[in-house]
Structures are given as structure tokens and as C-alpha cells.
PDB file of C-alpha atoms and ligand atoms in Angstrom:
ATOM      1  CA  MET A 928      -9.757 -42.059 -18.009  1.00 46.00           C
ATOM      2  CA  SER A 929     -10.657 -44.092 -15.734  1.00 48.00           C
ATOM      3  CA  ALA A 930      -8.255 -43.435 -12.383  1.00 46.00           C
ATOM      4  CA  LEU A 931      -6.231 -46.312 -10.880  1.00 50.00           C
ATOM      5  CA  PRO A 932      -7.670 -46.887  -7.363  1.00 50.00           C
ATOM      6  CA  SER A 933      -5.082 -45.770  -5.732  1.00 51.00           C
ATOM      7  CA  GLN A 934      -5.225 -42.651  -7.209  1.00 48.00           C
ATOM      8  CA  ALA A 935      -8.383 -42.016  -6.408  1.00 49.00           C
ATOM      9  CA  LEU A 936      -7.798 -42.239  -2.967  1.00 59.00           C
ATOM     10  CA  GLN A 937      -5.602 -39.434  -3.465  1.00 86.00           C
ATOM     11  CA  LEU A 938      -7.618 -36.929  -5.599  1.00 93.00           C
ATOM     12  CA  ILE A 939      -6.957 -33.567  -4.355  1.00 95.00           C
ATOM     13  CA  LEU A 940      -9.495 -31.360  -6.181  1.00 97.00           C
ATOM     14  CA  ASP A 941     -13.087 -33.198  -6.950  1.00 97.00           C
ATOM     15  CA  VAL A 942     -15.598 -30.810  -8.905  1.00 97.00           C
ATOM     16  CA  ARG A 943     -18.985 -32.677  -8.950  1.00 97.00           C
ATOM     17  CA  GLY A 944     -21.855 -31.539 -11.530  1.00 97.00           C
ATOM     18  CA  VAL A 945     -21.350 -27.597 -10.951  1.00 97.00           C
ATOM     19  CA  SER A 946     -24.027 -25.112 -12.640  1.00 97.00           C
ATOM     20  CA  LYS A 947     -23.766 -21.586 -12.444  1.00 97.00           C
ATOM     21  CA  ARG A 948     -26.443 -19.210 -14.276  1.00 96.00           C
ATOM     22  CA  PHE A 949     -25.893 -15.281 -15.027  1.00 95.00           C
ATOM     23  CA  GLY A 950     -29.051 -14.354 -15.255  1.00 93.00           C
ATOM     24  CA  GLY A 951     -30.384 -15.591 -18.814  1.00 91.00           C
ATOM     25  CA  VAL A 952     -27.378 -17.285 -19.355  1.00 94.00           C
ATOM     26  CA  GLU A 953     -26.352 -20.624 -18.196  1.00 95.00           C
ATOM     27  CA  ALA A 954     -22.557 -20.350 -17.828  1.00 96.00           C
ATOM     28  CA  LEU A 955     -21.865 -23.954 -16.567  1.00 97.00           C
ATOM     29  CA  LYS A 956     -24.230 -26.786 -16.911  1.00 97.00           C
ATOM     30  CA  ASP A 957     -23.591 -30.340 -14.803  1.00 97.00           C
ATOM     31  CA  VAL A 958     -19.845 -29.781 -15.131  1.00 98.00           C
ATOM     32  CA  SER A 959     -17.607 -32.271 -13.206  1.00 97.00           C
ATOM     33  CA  LEU A 960     -13.617 -31.999 -13.445  1.00 97.00           C
ATOM     34  CA  LYS A 961     -11.130 -34.378 -11.107  1.00 97.00           C
ATOM     35  CA  LEU A 962      -7.341 -33.397 -10.207  1.00 97.00           C
ATOM     36  CA  PHE A 963      -4.604 -35.601  -8.590  1.00 96.00           C
ATOM     37  CA  PRO A 964      -1.528 -34.517  -7.560  1.00 95.00           C
ATOM     38  CA  GLY A 965       1.301 -34.050  -9.774  1.00 95.00           C
ATOM     39  CA  GLU A 966      -1.223 -33.496 -12.676  1.00 97.00           C
ATOM     40  CA  VAL A 967      -1.875 -30.649 -15.213  1.00 97.00           C
ATOM     41  CA  VAL A 968      -5.077 -30.886 -16.608  1.00 98.00           C
ATOM     42  CA  ALA A 969      -5.927 -28.593 -19.111  1.00 98.00           C
ATOM     43  CA  LEU A 970      -9.548 -26.548 -19.638  1.00 97.00           C
ATOM     44  CA  ALA A 971     -10.204 -25.994 -23.201  1.00 97.00           C
ATOM     45  CA  GLY A 972     -12.945 -24.304 -25.118  1.00 96.00           C
ATOM     46  CA  ASP A 973     -14.172 -21.339 -27.326  1.00 94.00           C
ATOM     47  CA  ASN A 974     -14.927 -18.058 -25.772  1.00 93.00           C
ATOM     48  CA  GLY A 975     -17.528 -18.152 -23.382  1.00 94.00           C
ATOM     49  CA  ALA A 976     -17.594 -21.825 -23.189  1.00 96.00           C
ATOM     50  CA  GLY A 977     -17.355 -21.162 -19.792  1.00 96.00           C
ATOM     51  CA  LYS A 978     -14.005 -21.788 -18.553  1.00 96.00           C
ATOM     52  CA  SER A 979     -13.251 -18.746 -16.397  1.00 93.00           C
ATOM     53  CA  THR A 980     -16.252 -19.068 -14.607  1.00 95.00           C
ATOM     54  CA  LEU A 981     -15.449 -22.825 -13.628  1.00 96.00           C
ATOM     55  CA  THR A 982     -11.833 -21.626 -12.162  1.00 95.00           C
ATOM     56  CA  LYS A 983     -13.658 -18.621 -10.563  1.00 94.00           C
ATOM     57  CA  MET A 984     -16.072 -21.176  -8.554  1.00 95.00           C
ATOM     58  CA  ILE A 985     -12.965 -23.253  -7.442  1.00 96.00           C
ATOM     59  CA  SER A 986     -11.221 -20.235  -6.415  1.00 94.00           C
ATOM     60  CA  GLY A 987     -13.925 -18.486  -4.239  1.00 94.00           C
ATOM     61  CA  VAL A 988     -14.755 -15.604  -6.290  1.00 92.00           C
ATOM     62  CA  TYR A 989     -18.473 -17.295  -7.687  1.00 93.00           C
ATOM     63  CA  ALA A 990     -20.580 -19.815  -5.442  1.00 92.00           C
ATOM     64  CA  ALA A 991     -21.951 -22.459  -7.122  1.00 91.00           C
ATOM     65  CA  ASP A 992     -25.945 -22.770  -7.883  1.00 94.00           C
ATOM     66  CA  GLY A 993     -25.764 -26.513  -8.150  1.00 94.00           C
ATOM     67  CA  GLY A 994     -23.109 -29.024  -7.328  1.00 96.00           C
ATOM     68  CA  GLU A 995     -20.446 -29.422  -4.979  1.00 96.00           C
ATOM     69  CA  ILE A 996     -16.668 -28.925  -4.941  1.00 97.00           C
ATOM     70  CA  ARG A 997     -14.293 -31.357  -2.676  1.00 96.00           C
ATOM     71  CA  LEU A 998     -11.139 -30.589  -1.405  1.00 96.00           C
ATOM     72  CA  ASP A 999      -9.000 -33.694  -0.144  1.00 94.00           C
ATOM     73  CA  GLY A1000     -12.651 -35.169   0.104  1.00 92.00           C
ATOM     74  CA  GLU A1001     -14.419 -32.458   2.199  1.00 94.00           C
ATOM     75  CA  VAL A1002     -17.138 -30.617   0.495  1.00 95.00           C
ATOM     76  CA  VAL A1003     -15.976 -26.902   0.490  1.00 95.00           C
ATOM     77  CA  ARG A1004     -17.564 -23.366  -0.125  1.00 94.00           C
ATOM     78  CA  PHE A1005     -15.463 -20.830  -0.247  1.00 94.00           C
ATOM     79  CA  SER A1006     -17.287 -17.276   0.023  1.00 92.00           C
ATOM     80  CA  THR A1007     -13.883 -15.163  -0.984  1.00 91.00           C
ATOM     81  CA  PRO A1008     -10.717 -15.841  -2.663  1.00 88.00           C
ATOM     82  CA  GLU A1009      -9.028 -15.643   0.580  1.00 87.00           C
ATOM     83  CA  ALA A1010     -10.682 -18.119   2.101  1.00 92.00           C
ATOM     84  CA  ALA A1011      -9.732 -20.473  -0.909  1.00 94.00           C
ATOM     85  CA  ARG A1012      -5.907 -19.539  -0.773  1.00 89.00           C
ATOM     86  CA  HIS A1013      -6.099 -19.850   2.637  1.00 90.00           C
ATOM     87  CA  ALA A1014      -7.163 -23.546   1.896  1.00 93.00           C
ATOM     88  CA  GLY A1015      -4.563 -23.919  -0.656  1.00 94.00           C
ATOM     89  CA  ILE A1016      -6.309 -22.829  -3.814  1.00 95.00           C
ATOM     90  CA  GLU A1017      -4.181 -20.018  -5.712  1.00 91.00           C
ATOM     91  CA  THR A1018      -5.279 -18.505  -9.152  1.00 89.00           C
ATOM     92  CA  ILE A1019      -2.548 -17.277 -11.484  1.00 85.00           C
ATOM     93  CA  TYR A1020      -4.148 -14.760 -13.875  1.00 77.00           C
ATOM     94  CA  GLN A1021      -2.604 -12.848 -16.998  1.00 61.00           C
ATOM     95  CA  ASP A1022      -3.295  -9.552 -15.289  1.00 63.00           C
ATOM     96  CA  LEU A1023      -2.501 -11.383 -12.141  1.00 65.00           C
ATOM     97  CA  ALA A1024      -3.407  -9.889  -8.565  1.00 68.00           C
ATOM     98  CA  LEU A1025       0.319  -8.486  -7.737  1.00 81.00           C
ATOM     99  CA  ALA A1026       0.292  -5.193  -5.971  1.00 84.00           C
ATOM    100  CA  ASP A1027       2.372  -3.311  -8.607  1.00 87.00           C
ATOM    101  CA  ASN A1028       4.550  -0.729  -6.267  1.00 90.00           C
ATOM    102  CA  LEU A1029       5.893  -3.461  -3.877  1.00 89.00           C
ATOM    103  CA  SER A1030       8.530  -5.788  -4.209  1.00 90.00           C
ATOM    104  CA  ILE A1031       9.001  -9.465  -4.493  1.00 90.00           C
ATOM    105  CA  GLY A1032       8.904 -10.417  -1.069  1.00 91.00           C
ATOM    106  CA  ALA A1033       5.838  -8.102   0.006  1.00 90.00           C
ATOM    107  CA  ASN A1034       3.991  -9.915  -2.892  1.00 88.00           C
ATOM    108  CA  ILE A1035       4.400 -12.907  -1.634  1.00 89.00           C
ATOM    109  CA  PHE A1036       3.262 -12.353   1.871  1.00 89.00           C
ATOM    110  CA  LEU A1037       0.294  -9.700   0.440  1.00 84.00           C
ATOM    111  CA  GLY A1038      -2.596 -10.296   3.058  1.00 81.00           C
ATOM    112  CA  ARG A1039      -0.479 -12.511   5.350  1.00 83.00           C
ATOM    113  CA  GLU A1040       2.286 -10.281   6.286  1.00 86.00           C
ATOM    114  CA  PRO A1041       4.836 -11.688   9.087  1.00 88.00           C
ATOM    115  CA  ILE A1042       5.231  -9.798  12.521  1.00 88.00           C
ATOM    116  CA  ARG A1043       8.091  -9.457  14.508  1.00 89.00           C
ATOM    117  CA  ARG A1044       8.205  -7.319  18.038  1.00 88.00           C
ATOM    118  CA  VAL A1045      10.228  -4.575  18.600  1.00 86.00           C
ATOM    119  CA  LEU A1046      11.442  -4.390  22.406  1.00 84.00           C
ATOM    120  CA  GLY A1047       9.319  -7.769  23.044  1.00 82.00           C
ATOM    121  CA  MET A1048       5.994  -5.683  22.254  1.00 85.00           C
ATOM    122  CA  ILE A1049       5.735  -3.267  19.389  1.00 88.00           C
ATOM    123  CA  PRO A1050       4.886  -5.272  16.277  1.00 88.00           C
ATOM    124  CA  VAL A1051       6.557  -4.106  13.134  1.00 90.00           C
ATOM    125  CA  LEU A1052       6.915  -5.933   9.553  1.00 89.00           C
ATOM    126  CA  ASP A1053       9.422  -8.664   9.490  1.00 90.00           C
ATOM    127  CA  ARG A1054      10.908  -7.255   6.437  1.00 90.00           C
ATOM    128  CA  ALA A1055      14.052  -9.394   6.711  1.00 91.00           C
ATOM    129  CA  ARG A1056      11.989 -12.644   6.955  1.00 90.00           C
ATOM    130  CA  MET A1057      10.105 -11.260   3.760  1.00 90.00           C
ATOM    131  CA  ALA A1058      13.102 -10.851   1.418  1.00 91.00           C
ATOM    132  CA  THR A1059      15.144 -14.067   2.886  1.00 91.00           C
ATOM    133  CA  ALA A1060      11.501 -15.899   1.798  1.00 89.00           C
ATOM    134  CA  ALA A1061      11.503 -14.383  -1.580  1.00 89.00           C
ATOM    135  CA  GLN A1062      15.150 -14.862  -2.078  1.00 89.00           C
ATOM    136  CA  ALA A1063      14.686 -18.419  -1.683  1.00 88.00           C
ATOM    137  CA  THR A1064      11.408 -18.998  -3.098  1.00 84.00           C
ATOM    138  CA  MET A1065      12.813 -17.558  -6.391  1.00 83.00           C
ATOM    139  CA  ALA A1066      16.176 -19.565  -6.123  1.00 83.00           C
ATOM    140  CA  ARG A1067      14.125 -22.372  -6.452  1.00 76.00           C
ATOM    141  CA  LEU A1068      12.326 -21.651  -9.699  1.00 74.00           C
ATOM    142  CA  ASP A1069      15.697 -20.758 -10.659  1.00 73.00           C
ATOM    143  CA  PHE A1070      14.415 -17.196 -11.201  1.00 74.00           C
ATOM    144  CA  HIS A1071      16.970 -14.385 -11.287  1.00 76.00           C
ATOM    145  CA  VAL A1072      16.273 -10.440 -11.282  1.00 76.00           C
ATOM    146  CA  ASN A1073      19.268  -7.861 -10.846  1.00 77.00           C
ATOM    147  CA  ARG A1074      16.960  -6.549  -7.885  1.00 81.00           C
ATOM    148  CA  MET A1075      15.216  -8.365  -5.486  1.00 83.00           C
ATOM    149  CA  ASP A1076      14.039  -5.264  -3.453  1.00 86.00           C
ATOM    150  CA  ALA A1077      12.497  -3.640  -6.857  1.00 88.00           C
ATOM    151  CA  PRO A1078       8.789  -3.164  -7.321  1.00 91.00           C
ATOM    152  CA  VAL A1079       7.698  -5.884  -8.850  1.00 88.00           C
ATOM    153  CA  GLY A1080       6.005  -3.548 -11.723  1.00 87.00           C
ATOM    154  CA  ARG A1081       9.380  -2.935 -13.151  1.00 87.00           C
ATOM    155  CA  PHE A1082       9.202  -6.357 -14.067  1.00 84.00           C
ATOM    156  CA  SER A1083       7.822  -8.238 -17.368  1.00 78.00           C
ATOM    157  CA  GLY A1084       4.952 -10.156 -17.518  1.00 74.00           C
ATOM    158  CA  GLY A1085       6.767 -13.467 -17.469  1.00 75.00           C
ATOM    159  CA  GLN A1086       8.462 -12.188 -14.403  1.00 80.00           C
ATOM    160  CA  ARG A1087       5.652 -10.989 -12.502  1.00 83.00           C
ATOM    161  CA  GLN A1088       3.823 -15.020 -13.540  1.00 80.00           C
ATOM    162  CA  ALA A1089       6.691 -16.337 -11.947  1.00 82.00           C
ATOM    163  CA  VAL A1090       6.172 -14.252  -8.984  1.00 87.00           C
ATOM    164  CA  ALA A1091       2.992 -15.478  -8.537  1.00 85.00           C
ATOM    165  CA  ILE A1092       3.873 -18.907  -8.912  1.00 83.00           C
ATOM    166  CA  GLY A1093       6.378 -18.178  -6.442  1.00 85.00           C
ATOM    167  CA  ARG A1094       4.047 -17.231  -4.129  1.00 86.00           C
ATOM    168  CA  ALA A1095       1.417 -19.954  -4.671  1.00 84.00           C
ATOM    169  CA  MET A1096       4.703 -22.425  -4.112  1.00 82.00           C
ATOM    170  CA  TYR A1097       5.418 -20.784  -0.654  1.00 87.00           C
ATOM    171  CA  TRP A1098       2.176 -20.956   0.666  1.00 86.00           C
ATOM    172  CA  ASN A1099       2.408 -24.741  -0.500  1.00 84.00           C
ATOM    173  CA  ALA A1100      -0.379 -23.989  -2.642  1.00 90.00           C
ATOM    174  CA  ARG A1101      -1.871 -27.526  -3.589  1.00 93.00           C
ATOM    175  CA  VAL A1102      -4.272 -26.578  -6.224  1.00 96.00           C
ATOM    176  CA  ILE A1103      -3.161 -23.776  -8.436  1.00 94.00           C
ATOM    177  CA  LEU A1104      -5.622 -21.988 -11.377  1.00 95.00           C
ATOM    178  CA  MET A1105      -4.246 -20.576 -14.222  1.00 92.00           C
ATOM    179  CA  ASP A1106      -6.476 -18.592 -16.614  1.00 90.00           C
ATOM    180  CA  GLU A1107      -4.381 -17.933 -19.574  1.00 87.00           C
ATOM    181  CA  PRO A1108      -1.021 -17.440 -17.878  1.00 82.00           C
ATOM    182  CA  THR A1109       1.198 -17.518 -21.124  1.00 80.00           C
ATOM    183  CA  ALA A1110      -1.683 -15.110 -23.034  1.00 77.00           C
ATOM    184  CA  ALA A1111       0.077 -11.705 -23.531  1.00 72.00           C
ATOM    185  CA  LEU A1112       3.705 -13.258 -23.020  1.00 74.00           C
ATOM    186  CA  GLY A1113       6.578 -13.297 -25.855  1.00 76.00           C
ATOM    187  CA  VAL A1114       8.006 -17.038 -26.579  1.00 81.00           C
ATOM    188  CA  PRO A1115      10.931 -16.939 -24.332  1.00 78.00           C
ATOM    189  CA  GLU A1116       8.624 -15.721 -21.157  1.00 76.00           C
ATOM    190  CA  GLN A1117       5.919 -18.534 -22.144  1.00 82.00           C
ATOM    191  CA  ARG A1118       8.480 -21.216 -22.118  1.00 84.00           C
ATOM    192  CA  LYS A1119       9.638 -20.208 -18.746  1.00 81.00           C
ATOM    193  CA  VAL A1120       6.109 -20.320 -17.662  1.00 83.00           C
ATOM    194  CA  LEU A1121       5.460 -23.807 -19.461  1.00 89.00           C
ATOM    195  CA  ALA A1122       8.558 -24.655 -16.886  1.00 88.00           C
ATOM    196  CA  LEU A1123       7.482 -23.994 -14.062  1.00 85.00           C
ATOM    197  CA  ILE A1124       3.952 -25.527 -14.604  1.00 90.00           C
ATOM    198  CA  GLY A1125       6.630 -28.283 -14.968  1.00 90.00           C
ATOM    199  CA  SER A1126       8.152 -27.766 -11.532  1.00 86.00           C
ATOM    200  CA  LEU A1127       5.033 -27.456  -9.694  1.00 89.00           C
ATOM    201  CA  LYS A1128       3.812 -30.472 -11.151  1.00 92.00           C
ATOM    202  CA  ALA A1129       7.329 -32.517 -10.185  1.00 91.00           C
ATOM    203  CA  GLN A1130       6.009 -31.286  -6.695  1.00 89.00           C
ATOM    204  CA  GLY A1131       2.896 -33.043  -6.309  1.00 92.00           C
ATOM    205  CA  ARG A1132       1.040 -29.762  -6.909  1.00 93.00           C
ATOM    206  CA  GLY A1133      -2.557 -30.633  -9.057  1.00 96.00           C
ATOM    207  CA  VAL A1134      -2.610 -27.623 -12.082  1.00 96.00           C
ATOM    208  CA  ILE A1135      -5.424 -26.644 -13.913  1.00 97.00           C
ATOM    209  CA  PHE A1136      -4.309 -24.860 -17.130  1.00 95.00           C
ATOM    210  CA  ILE A1137      -6.668 -22.652 -18.995  1.00 94.00           C
ATOM    211  CA  SER A1138      -5.139 -22.152 -22.693  1.00 92.00           C
ATOM    212  CA  HIS A1139      -6.281 -21.141 -26.340  1.00 91.00           C
ATOM    213  CA  ASN A1140      -2.791 -22.467 -27.410  1.00 92.00           C
ATOM    214  CA  LEU A1141      -3.155 -26.395 -28.478  1.00 95.00           C
ATOM    215  CA  GLN A1142       0.609 -26.556 -28.458  1.00 93.00           C
ATOM    216  CA  ASP A1143       0.959 -25.288 -24.569  1.00 93.00           C
ATOM    217  CA  ILE A1144      -1.554 -27.457 -24.089  1.00 96.00           C
ATOM    218  CA  PHE A1145      -0.419 -30.553 -25.493  1.00 96.00           C
ATOM    219  CA  ALA A1146       2.981 -29.750 -24.166  1.00 94.00           C
ATOM    220  CA  VAL A1147       2.414 -29.497 -20.465  1.00 95.00           C
ATOM    221  CA  ALA A1148      -0.886 -30.845 -19.724  1.00 97.00           C
ATOM    222  CA  ASP A1149      -1.427 -34.579 -18.828  1.00 97.00           C
ATOM    223  CA  ARG A1150      -5.289 -34.440 -19.687  1.00 98.00           C
ATOM    224  CA  ILE A1151      -7.393 -32.045 -21.376  1.00 98.00           C
ATOM    225  CA  VAL A1152     -11.016 -31.133 -20.276  1.00 98.00           C
ATOM    226  CA  VAL A1153     -12.949 -29.369 -23.142  1.00 98.00           C
ATOM    227  CA  LEU A1154     -16.259 -26.931 -22.243  1.00 98.00           C
ATOM    228  CA  ARG A1155     -18.371 -26.142 -25.213  1.00 97.00           C
ATOM    229  CA  ARG A1156     -21.390 -23.591 -24.274  1.00 96.00           C
ATOM    230  CA  GLY A1157     -21.233 -24.439 -20.643  1.00 97.00           C
ATOM    231  CA  SER A1158     -21.244 -28.037 -20.926  1.00 97.00           C
ATOM    232  CA  LEU A1159     -18.754 -30.741 -20.571  1.00 97.00           C
ATOM    233  CA  ALA A1160     -17.834 -31.737 -24.230  1.00 97.00           C
ATOM    234  CA  GLY A1161     -15.135 -34.269 -23.381  1.00 96.00           C
ATOM    235  CA  GLU A1162     -12.450 -35.464 -21.987  1.00 97.00           C
ATOM    236  CA  ARG A1163      -8.426 -36.725 -22.915  1.00 97.00           C
ATOM    237  CA  ARG A1164      -5.571 -38.321 -22.049  1.00 98.00           C
ATOM    238  CA  ILE A1165      -3.124 -35.924 -23.863  1.00 97.00           C
ATOM    239  CA  ASP A1166      -1.287 -39.070 -25.070  1.00 97.00           C
ATOM    240  CA  GLN A1167      -4.605 -40.527 -26.127  1.00 97.00           C
ATOM    241  CA  THR A1168      -5.938 -37.537 -28.375  1.00 98.00           C
ATOM    242  CA  THR A1169      -5.011 -34.997 -31.168  1.00 97.00           C
ATOM    243  CA  HIS A1170      -5.654 -30.921 -32.007  1.00 97.00           C
ATOM    244  CA  ASP A1171      -7.854 -32.175 -34.957  1.00 97.00           C
ATOM    245  CA  GLU A1172      -9.945 -34.274 -32.252  1.00 97.00           C
ATOM    246  CA  VAL A1173      -9.865 -31.336 -29.410  1.00 97.00           C
ATOM    247  CA  VAL A1174     -10.649 -29.267 -32.083  1.00 97.00           C
ATOM    248  CA  LYS A1175     -13.738 -31.089 -33.056  1.00 96.00           C
ATOM    249  CA  LEU A1176     -14.754 -31.174 -28.822  1.00 97.00           C
ATOM    250  CA  MET A1177     -14.275 -27.590 -28.937  1.00 95.00           C
ATOM    251  CA  ILE A1178     -16.499 -26.765 -31.926  1.00 93.00           C
ATOM    252  CA  GLY A1179     -19.135 -29.688 -31.601  1.00 89.00           C
ATOM    253  CA  GLY A1180     -20.843 -30.703 -35.080  1.00 70.00           C
TER     254      GLY A1180
HETATM  255  N1  ATP B2152     -20.207 -11.957 -14.302  1.00 85.49           N
HETATM  256  C1  ATP B2152     -20.758 -12.134 -15.540  1.00 85.49           C
HETATM  257  N2  ATP B2152     -21.949 -11.598 -15.663  1.00 85.49           N
HETATM  258  C2  ATP B2152     -22.872 -12.319 -16.402  1.00 85.49           C
HETATM  259  N3  ATP B2152     -22.302 -13.069 -17.497  1.00 85.49           N
HETATM  260  C3  ATP B2152     -21.308 -13.521 -17.118  1.00 85.49           C
HETATM  261  C4  ATP B2152     -20.386 -13.301 -15.973  1.00 85.49           C
HETATM  262  N4  ATP B2152     -19.232 -13.867 -16.270  1.00 85.49           N
HETATM  263  C5  ATP B2152     -19.217 -14.797 -17.568  1.00 85.49           C
HETATM  264  N5  ATP B2152     -20.620 -14.600 -18.064  1.00 85.49           N
HETATM  265  C6  ATP B2152     -21.132 -15.199 -19.429  1.00 85.49           C
HETATM  266  O1  ATP B2152     -20.779 -16.905 -18.845  1.00 85.49           O
HETATM  267  C7  ATP B2152     -20.213 -17.677 -20.042  1.00 85.49           C
HETATM  268  C8  ATP B2152     -18.766 -18.029 -19.935  1.00 85.49           C
HETATM  269  O2  ATP B2152     -18.155 -17.251 -19.479  1.00 85.49           O
HETATM  270  P1  ATP B2152     -16.681 -17.367 -19.294  1.00 85.49           P
HETATM  271  O3  ATP B2152     -15.990 -16.380 -19.144  1.00 85.49           O
HETATM  272  O4  ATP B2152     -16.564 -18.483 -18.269  1.00 85.49           O
HETATM  273  O5  ATP B2152     -16.023 -17.792 -20.481  1.00 85.49           O
HETATM  274  P2  ATP B2152     -14.752 -18.632 -20.937  1.00 85.49           P
HETATM  275  O6  ATP B2152     -14.372 -20.165 -21.392  1.00 85.49           O
HETATM  276  O7  ATP B2152     -13.909 -18.064 -19.882  1.00 85.49           O
HETATM  277  O8  ATP B2152     -14.283 -17.186 -21.948  1.00 85.49           O
HETATM  278  P3  ATP B2152     -12.975 -16.866 -22.732  1.00 85.49           P
HETATM  279  O9  ATP B2152     -12.426 -18.158 -23.495  1.00 85.49           O
HETATM  280  O10 ATP B2152     -13.308 -15.859 -23.909  1.00 85.49           O
HETATM  281  O11 ATP B2152     -12.104 -16.377 -21.722  1.00 85.49           O
HETATM  282  C9  ATP B2152     -20.456 -16.497 -21.468  1.00 85.49           C
HETATM  283  O12 ATP B2152     -21.626 -16.670 -21.480  1.00 85.49           O
HETATM  284  C10 ATP B2152     -20.260 -15.224 -20.689  1.00 85.49           C
HETATM  285  O13 ATP B2152     -20.893 -14.128 -20.984  1.00 85.49           O
HETATM  286 MG1   MG B2153     -11.687 -16.994 -19.879  1.00 85.49          MG
END
């Protein structure tokens, strides 16, 4: 897995030897992970292996006890997920952080609402801009719903997933972390999310994709990083490994 020199120059995310302890539990021990533009890296491992903990350290939920995280070569320490989002790191969970009672547009702009001034002074929410951005973003994802202004709580899991991905695209996220995004979806919706990952990749974004589904991993990932009980168990290019080898890395022995 040696990177080409030209790739090394444009590394987006560089996680170096991070560790995290929760009381007596060493959730992560000296784990490193690199992410290049246009690359999908799958993060695999058994329950409790440390996958979610690693993404939460990258996305500003937890501070690392040791090691460092570099974004575009600069050491970053995000104290909140908002700070990470502003730096271009978006996280998408199955039960993702959408506001159910709000529209697609309002969700895209959640926490970053555009303001316009009426009569040159009174600040009001720029709903027209939100609606236009929502239309454009969803069209870009080739995603269609009957009512763009409906609260997203009425959408299916896959549609909500698409809204979250659309939000990451709208704000130009460079790194998109997906923690089991397809776990609770039906087969057609899973396919749609996998296709959306393909479009993120085509746009040169970096995706970290956590899944227990090896078929999904082999369908979308370029590389796979396997964690076992908080440590790096191995790393492979997808075209140079097999399901069997990955399972062996996961369970050890
Ligand atoms: N907030 C927390 N407090 C205490 N322990 C935690 C906390 N979060 C995670 N852990 C522990 O850290 C270890 C790694 O958990 P983590 O959630 O990262 O695993 P995972 O690989 O995402 O597992 P899964 O596949 O089940 O989602 C586990 O032993 C877990 O119990
Ligand atoms: Mg997890």
C-alpha cells in the first residue's frame, strides 16, 4: 500500500497513531489511516473494534488521547463536530442528524442559514435561496421527491441519506465519514447510497465508509482498513484481497 509520490502530496486526511481510552477500555491503540482525494476507504472490524470511535475523533466528537490528525497537511484539533464541518468534514450516520420537521433546504442550511435584508436592514431567512440550493443539489444527485418543501421526516431512510449526502456536497465537504449508512436500508436504497458514494468519489472527495457488509465494501471501496480490538489489524487494496482474507483480519487468529 505504498502511495505514489504524486498522491502523497495531495493527501487529504492523515491520521497518525491516534489512541483513545474510555476509563479502562482502550478503544483505539496507535491507529493510522490515510485518505486521498477521490478515494473510498472502508473501515471494517467486529463489534467494538473501534470504528465509530475513530470516525468520532476525526469528526470532532472526541479528542484524541495521543497521536495527531492532519487535514491537508495541517494538524487539526476540532473541539466540536461543527468545527469539523466548517473545515470540510461531514459525518453521515444511519440515524443521521437531520431535523425531521424541516424541509430539504432547511436541513442543508441547518446551522448555516442564509440571511437576506428586507428594506436594506431587517434580517430574514432567505428561503428562496434555500429552496433553489435544495433543488440544484438534489438534481445533481439525480434524486427526486414529489415535494421538495415537505418535512424530511416524511422521507424514507434512503431519501434522508441522500439529503445528508447532498448537504455534504453543497458545503463542499472534502472528507465524508459514513458510519454504517446502509445498515437499515432496503436493497434499492442501499444501491442508491452506494451510487451516491460513487459520485462523491468522482468529484474527488474522500470517503471513509464503515460497514459490516463485505459485499458493499467490495463494491465501493478502493482500500480497506481493518481494526481489531482497537488496533490496526491490516490494510489492503480491495483489488488485492478477498472476503476470506478480510474476515481473517477481523477475527484474528
Ligand atoms: N462513549 C464511550 N464510553 C465508554 N466506552 C466506549 C464509548 N464509546 C465506545 N466505547 C468502547 O470503545 C470500544 C470501541 O467502540 P466503537 O463504538 O468504536 O466500536 P465499533 O467498531 O464502532 O463497533 P460496532 O461495529 O458495534 O459499531 C468498545 O469497547 C466500546 O465499548
Ligand atoms: Mg460503530
